[in-house]
Coordinates of C-alpha atoms and ligand atoms in Angstrom, one line a residue:
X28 CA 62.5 95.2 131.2
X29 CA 65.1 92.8 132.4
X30 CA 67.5 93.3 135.2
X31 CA 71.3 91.1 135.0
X32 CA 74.0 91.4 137.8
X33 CA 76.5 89.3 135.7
X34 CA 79.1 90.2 132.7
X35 CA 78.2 86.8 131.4
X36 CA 74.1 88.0 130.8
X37 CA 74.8 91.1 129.8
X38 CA 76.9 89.8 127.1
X39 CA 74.6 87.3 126.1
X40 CA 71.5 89.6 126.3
X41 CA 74.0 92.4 123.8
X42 CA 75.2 89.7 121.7
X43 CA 71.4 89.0 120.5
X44 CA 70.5 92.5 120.3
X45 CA 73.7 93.7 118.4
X46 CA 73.2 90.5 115.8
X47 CA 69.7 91.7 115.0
X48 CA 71.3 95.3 114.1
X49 CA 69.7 97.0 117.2
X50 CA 71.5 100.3 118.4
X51 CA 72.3 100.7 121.9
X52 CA 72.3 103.3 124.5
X53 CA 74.0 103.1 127.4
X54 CA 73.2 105.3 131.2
X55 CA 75.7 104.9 133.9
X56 CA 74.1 105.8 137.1
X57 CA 75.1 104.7 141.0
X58 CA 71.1 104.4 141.3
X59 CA 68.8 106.2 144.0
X60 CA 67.3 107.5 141.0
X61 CA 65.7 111.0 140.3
X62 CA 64.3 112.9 137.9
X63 CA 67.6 113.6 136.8
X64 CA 67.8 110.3 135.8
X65 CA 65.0 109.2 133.8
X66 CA 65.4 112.4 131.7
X67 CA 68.8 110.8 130.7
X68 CA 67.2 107.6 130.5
X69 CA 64.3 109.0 128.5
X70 CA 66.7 110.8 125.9
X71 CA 68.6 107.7 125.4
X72 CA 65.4 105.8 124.3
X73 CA 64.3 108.5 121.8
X74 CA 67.8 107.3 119.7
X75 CA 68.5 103.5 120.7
X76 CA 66.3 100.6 120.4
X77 CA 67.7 99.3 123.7
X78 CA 68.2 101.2 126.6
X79 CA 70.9 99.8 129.0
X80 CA 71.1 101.5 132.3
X81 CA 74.0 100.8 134.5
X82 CA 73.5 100.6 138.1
X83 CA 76.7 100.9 140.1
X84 CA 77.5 102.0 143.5
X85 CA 81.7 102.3 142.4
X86 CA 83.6 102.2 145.3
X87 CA 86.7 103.1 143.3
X88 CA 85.1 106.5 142.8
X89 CA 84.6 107.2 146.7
X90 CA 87.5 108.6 149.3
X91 CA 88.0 107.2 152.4
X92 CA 86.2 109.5 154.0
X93 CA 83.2 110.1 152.1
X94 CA 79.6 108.5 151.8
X95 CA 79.9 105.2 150.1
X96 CA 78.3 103.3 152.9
X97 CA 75.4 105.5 153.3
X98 CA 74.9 105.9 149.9
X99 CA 71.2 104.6 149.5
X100 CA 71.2 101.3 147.6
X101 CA 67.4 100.8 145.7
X102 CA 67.5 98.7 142.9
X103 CA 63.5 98.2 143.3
X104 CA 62.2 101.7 143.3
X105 CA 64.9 102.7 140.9
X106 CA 63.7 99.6 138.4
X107 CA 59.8 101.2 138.6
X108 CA 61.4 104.5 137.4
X109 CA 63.8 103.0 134.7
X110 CA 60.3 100.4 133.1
X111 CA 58.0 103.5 132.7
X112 CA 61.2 105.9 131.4
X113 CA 61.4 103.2 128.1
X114 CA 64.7 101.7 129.7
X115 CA 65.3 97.5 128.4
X116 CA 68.1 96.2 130.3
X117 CA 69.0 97.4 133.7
X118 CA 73.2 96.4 134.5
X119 CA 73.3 95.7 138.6
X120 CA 76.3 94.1 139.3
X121 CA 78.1 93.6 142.6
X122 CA 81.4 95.5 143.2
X123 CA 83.1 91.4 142.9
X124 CA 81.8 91.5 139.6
X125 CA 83.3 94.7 138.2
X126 CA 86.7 94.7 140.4
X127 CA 87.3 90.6 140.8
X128 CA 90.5 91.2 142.2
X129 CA 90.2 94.1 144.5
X130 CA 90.6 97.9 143.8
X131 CA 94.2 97.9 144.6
X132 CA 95.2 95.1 141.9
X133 CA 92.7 97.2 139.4
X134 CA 94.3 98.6 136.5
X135 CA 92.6 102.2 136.6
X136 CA 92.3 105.3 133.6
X137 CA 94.2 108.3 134.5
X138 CA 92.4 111.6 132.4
X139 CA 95.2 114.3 133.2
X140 CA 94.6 118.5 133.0
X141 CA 90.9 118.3 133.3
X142 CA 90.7 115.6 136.2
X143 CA 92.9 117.7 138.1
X144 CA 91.5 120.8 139.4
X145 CA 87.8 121.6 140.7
X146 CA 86.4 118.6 142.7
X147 CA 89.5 116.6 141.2
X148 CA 91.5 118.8 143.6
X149 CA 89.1 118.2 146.4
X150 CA 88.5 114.7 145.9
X151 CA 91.9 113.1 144.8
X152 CA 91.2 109.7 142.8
X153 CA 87.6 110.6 142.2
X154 CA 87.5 110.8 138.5
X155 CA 90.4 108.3 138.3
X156 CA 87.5 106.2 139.8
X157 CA 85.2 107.3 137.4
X158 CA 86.9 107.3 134.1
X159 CA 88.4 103.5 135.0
X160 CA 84.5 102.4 135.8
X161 CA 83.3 104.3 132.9
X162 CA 85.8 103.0 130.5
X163 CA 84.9 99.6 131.9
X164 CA 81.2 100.1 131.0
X165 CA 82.2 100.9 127.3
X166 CA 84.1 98.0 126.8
X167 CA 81.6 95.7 128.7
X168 CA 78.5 97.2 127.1
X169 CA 79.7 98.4 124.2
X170 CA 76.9 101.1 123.3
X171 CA 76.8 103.5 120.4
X172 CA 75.9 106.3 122.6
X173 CA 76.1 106.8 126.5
X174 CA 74.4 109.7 128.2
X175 CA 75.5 111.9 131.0
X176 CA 74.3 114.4 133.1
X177 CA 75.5 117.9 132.8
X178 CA 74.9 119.2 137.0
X179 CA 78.5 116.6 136.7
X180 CA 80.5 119.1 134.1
X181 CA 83.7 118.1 135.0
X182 CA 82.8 114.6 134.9
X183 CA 81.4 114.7 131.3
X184 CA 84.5 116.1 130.2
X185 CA 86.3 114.0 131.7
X186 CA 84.5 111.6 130.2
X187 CA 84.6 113.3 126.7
X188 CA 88.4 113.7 126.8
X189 CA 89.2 110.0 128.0
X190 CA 86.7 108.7 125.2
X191 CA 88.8 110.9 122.6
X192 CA 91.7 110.5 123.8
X193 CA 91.6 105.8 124.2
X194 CA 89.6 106.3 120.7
X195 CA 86.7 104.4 122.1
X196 CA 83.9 104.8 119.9
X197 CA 81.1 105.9 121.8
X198 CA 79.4 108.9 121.3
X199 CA 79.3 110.9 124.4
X200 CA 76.2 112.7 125.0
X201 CA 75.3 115.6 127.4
X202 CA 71.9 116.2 129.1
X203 CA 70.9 119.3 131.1
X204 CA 70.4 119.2 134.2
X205 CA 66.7 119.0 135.6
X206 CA 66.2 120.8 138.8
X207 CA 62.9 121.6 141.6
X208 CA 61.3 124.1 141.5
X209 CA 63.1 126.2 143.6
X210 CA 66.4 126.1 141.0
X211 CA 68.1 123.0 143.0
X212 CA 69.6 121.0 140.9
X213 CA 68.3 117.1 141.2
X214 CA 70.8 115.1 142.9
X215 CA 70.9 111.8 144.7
X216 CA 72.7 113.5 147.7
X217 CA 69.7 116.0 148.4
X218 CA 68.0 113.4 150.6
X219 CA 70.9 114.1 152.6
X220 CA 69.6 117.1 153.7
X221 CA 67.6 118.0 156.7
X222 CA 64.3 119.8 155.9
X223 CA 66.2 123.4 157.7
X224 CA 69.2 122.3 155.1
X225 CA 66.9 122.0 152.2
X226 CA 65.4 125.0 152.4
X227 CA 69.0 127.1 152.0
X228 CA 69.8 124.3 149.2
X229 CA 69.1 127.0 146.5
X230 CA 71.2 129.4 147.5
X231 CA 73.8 127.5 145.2
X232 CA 71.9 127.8 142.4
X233 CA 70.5 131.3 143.2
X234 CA 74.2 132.4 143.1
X235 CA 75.6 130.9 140.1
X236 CA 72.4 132.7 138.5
X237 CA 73.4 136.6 140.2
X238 CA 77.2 136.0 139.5
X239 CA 76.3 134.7 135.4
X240 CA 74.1 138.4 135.5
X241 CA 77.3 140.3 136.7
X242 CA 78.9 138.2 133.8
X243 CA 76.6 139.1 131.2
X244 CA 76.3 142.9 131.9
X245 CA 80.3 142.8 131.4
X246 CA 81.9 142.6 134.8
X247 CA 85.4 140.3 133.7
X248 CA 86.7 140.9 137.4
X249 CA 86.8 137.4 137.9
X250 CA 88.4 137.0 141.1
X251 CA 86.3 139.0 142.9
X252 CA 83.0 137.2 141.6
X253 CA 84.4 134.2 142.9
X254 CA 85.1 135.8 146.3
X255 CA 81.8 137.4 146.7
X256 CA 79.7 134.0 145.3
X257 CA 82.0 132.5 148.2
X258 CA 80.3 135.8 151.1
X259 CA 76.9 135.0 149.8
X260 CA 77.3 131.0 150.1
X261 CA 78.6 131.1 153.6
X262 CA 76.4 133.9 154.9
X263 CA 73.7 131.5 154.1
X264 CA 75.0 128.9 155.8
X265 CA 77.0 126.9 153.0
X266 CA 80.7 125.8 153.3
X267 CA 82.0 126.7 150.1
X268 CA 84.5 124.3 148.6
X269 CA 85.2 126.5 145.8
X270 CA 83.7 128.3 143.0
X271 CA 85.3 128.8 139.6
X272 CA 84.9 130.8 136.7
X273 CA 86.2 128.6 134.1
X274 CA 86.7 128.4 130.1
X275 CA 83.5 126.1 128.9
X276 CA 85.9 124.1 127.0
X277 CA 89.0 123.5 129.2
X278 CA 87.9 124.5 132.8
X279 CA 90.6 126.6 133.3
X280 CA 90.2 130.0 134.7
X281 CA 88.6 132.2 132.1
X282 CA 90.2 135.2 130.7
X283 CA 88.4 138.4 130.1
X284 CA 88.1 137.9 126.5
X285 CA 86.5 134.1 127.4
X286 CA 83.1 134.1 125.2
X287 CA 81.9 130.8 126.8
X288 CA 82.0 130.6 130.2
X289 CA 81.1 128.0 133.4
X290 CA 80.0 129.0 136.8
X291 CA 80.8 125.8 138.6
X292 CA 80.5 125.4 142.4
X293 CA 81.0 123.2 145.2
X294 CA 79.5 123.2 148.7
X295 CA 78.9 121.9 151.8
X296 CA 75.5 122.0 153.9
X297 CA 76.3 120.3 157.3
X298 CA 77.9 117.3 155.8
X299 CA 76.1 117.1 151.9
X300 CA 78.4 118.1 149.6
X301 CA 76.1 119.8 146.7
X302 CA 77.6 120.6 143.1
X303 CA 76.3 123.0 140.2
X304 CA 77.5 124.7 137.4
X305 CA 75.5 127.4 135.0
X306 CA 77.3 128.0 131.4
X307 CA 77.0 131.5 129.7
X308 CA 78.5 132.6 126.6
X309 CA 78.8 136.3 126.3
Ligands
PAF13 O1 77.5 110.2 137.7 C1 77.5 109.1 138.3 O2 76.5 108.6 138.8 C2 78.8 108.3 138.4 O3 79.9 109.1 138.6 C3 79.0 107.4 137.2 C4 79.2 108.1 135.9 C5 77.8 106.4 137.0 C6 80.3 106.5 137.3 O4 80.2 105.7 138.5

């Protein structure tokens, strides 16, 4: 497995492959891998004879007050994970590579509707961030296929909807979500958390799972789902940012007659902001 921090290599490195007919599979990540991770990593190498996973701390993503300094940089642990996971090329550049001229001079991707409400409304410029990085990673890597996680819904369809939508042709690719054994969902940020934090942790996921049962056995009272997921978050101990009952398909509330439906859910413990989501269809 090779690791490149410049355009220039990774262009030459693709250039070979794509000229001897190889496929290619592209995983963005921001690193501090997980589990998560090399499952995405590991589906991507059952399709494409070379694996490139992008490694990308992307400060365009990141508000000004949020955690992109602390974010835990480790390209060499993260490189073990990605050689035995079947990955080829690993893509680590520097932030000077990606945004030469700074982030204010940066032409950026704008996704509306589905960017905008959710951890778009908490986090204005987030998925701007993302889908301008993401974009870039499609036109620098060009892949057939790229592979995203699904604990970031919104993200992936944001992600699907900006890949329709510029006509880029990469297939878009959605893996579930891996979690401990305990139901929390795998996340870079959970080393955040202090060992008292981690042990309320899956609350979030215990409460998606009792509000999809209400779901199922027909309550459509939507509203009030959302406030009580909201009680039994901060009774144990959570901040909740929000949680949404959504359409599956356009993340907009969902009506009582919705057949496919997402729990999604933001929260903070101290200051870790955790995210989930659980999709029924009913
Ligand atoms: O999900 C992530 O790790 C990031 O948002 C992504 C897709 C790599 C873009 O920076």
């Amino acid at each position: 497995m090779r690791t490149v921090h410049s355009l220039k290599e990774l262009r030459s490195m693709l250039r070979s492959a794509r000229q001897q007919g190889k496929t290619i599979g592209l995983v963005p990540t921001m690193g501090n891998l997980h589990e998560g991770h090399v499952s995405l990593v590991r589906k991507a190498s059952e399709a494409a004879d070379v694996v490139v996973t992008s490694i990308f701390v992307n400060p365009m993503q990141f508000g000004a007050n949020e955690d992109l300094d602390k974010y835990p940089r480790t390209l060499a642990e993260d490189q073990d994970k990605l050689a035995s996971a079947g990955n080829t090329l690993v893509f680590a550049p520097s932030p000077e590579e990606i945004y030469p001229e700074g982030l204010a001079r940066q032409t950026k991707v704008v996704v509306p509707d589905v960017s905008e409400s959710h951890c778009g409304a908490s986090r204005p410029g987030h998925f701007e961030g993302v889908a301008t990085v993401v974009t870039m990673l499609f036109n620098m890597v060009q892949p057939d296929f790229a592979v995203f996680g699904e604990k970031d819904f919104q993200q992936l369809a944001v992600i699907r909807k900006l890949t329709r939508d510029l006509l880029i042709p990469v297939e878009i690719i959605g893996a579930p979500t891996v979690r401990e054994d305990d139901g929390l969902a795998k996340s870079s940020r959970n080393g955040f958390l202090s060992k008292q934090e981690r042990a309320i942790a899956p609350v979030v996921y215990q409460t998606l799972a009792n509000i999809a049962t209400q779901l199922t056995q027909g309550r459509t009272d939507h509203d009030s789902l959302e406030r009580e997921a909201c009680e039994a978050l901060s009774q144990a101990g959570l901040r909740p940012d929000y949680f949404n009952i959504v359409n599956s398909h356009t993340l907009e509330p969902a009506t009582a007659t919705d057949q496919e439906i997402t729990l999604l859910v933001a929260a903070f413990l101290g200051t870790t902001r955790l995210i989930d989501n659980l999709s029924i269809t009913r």
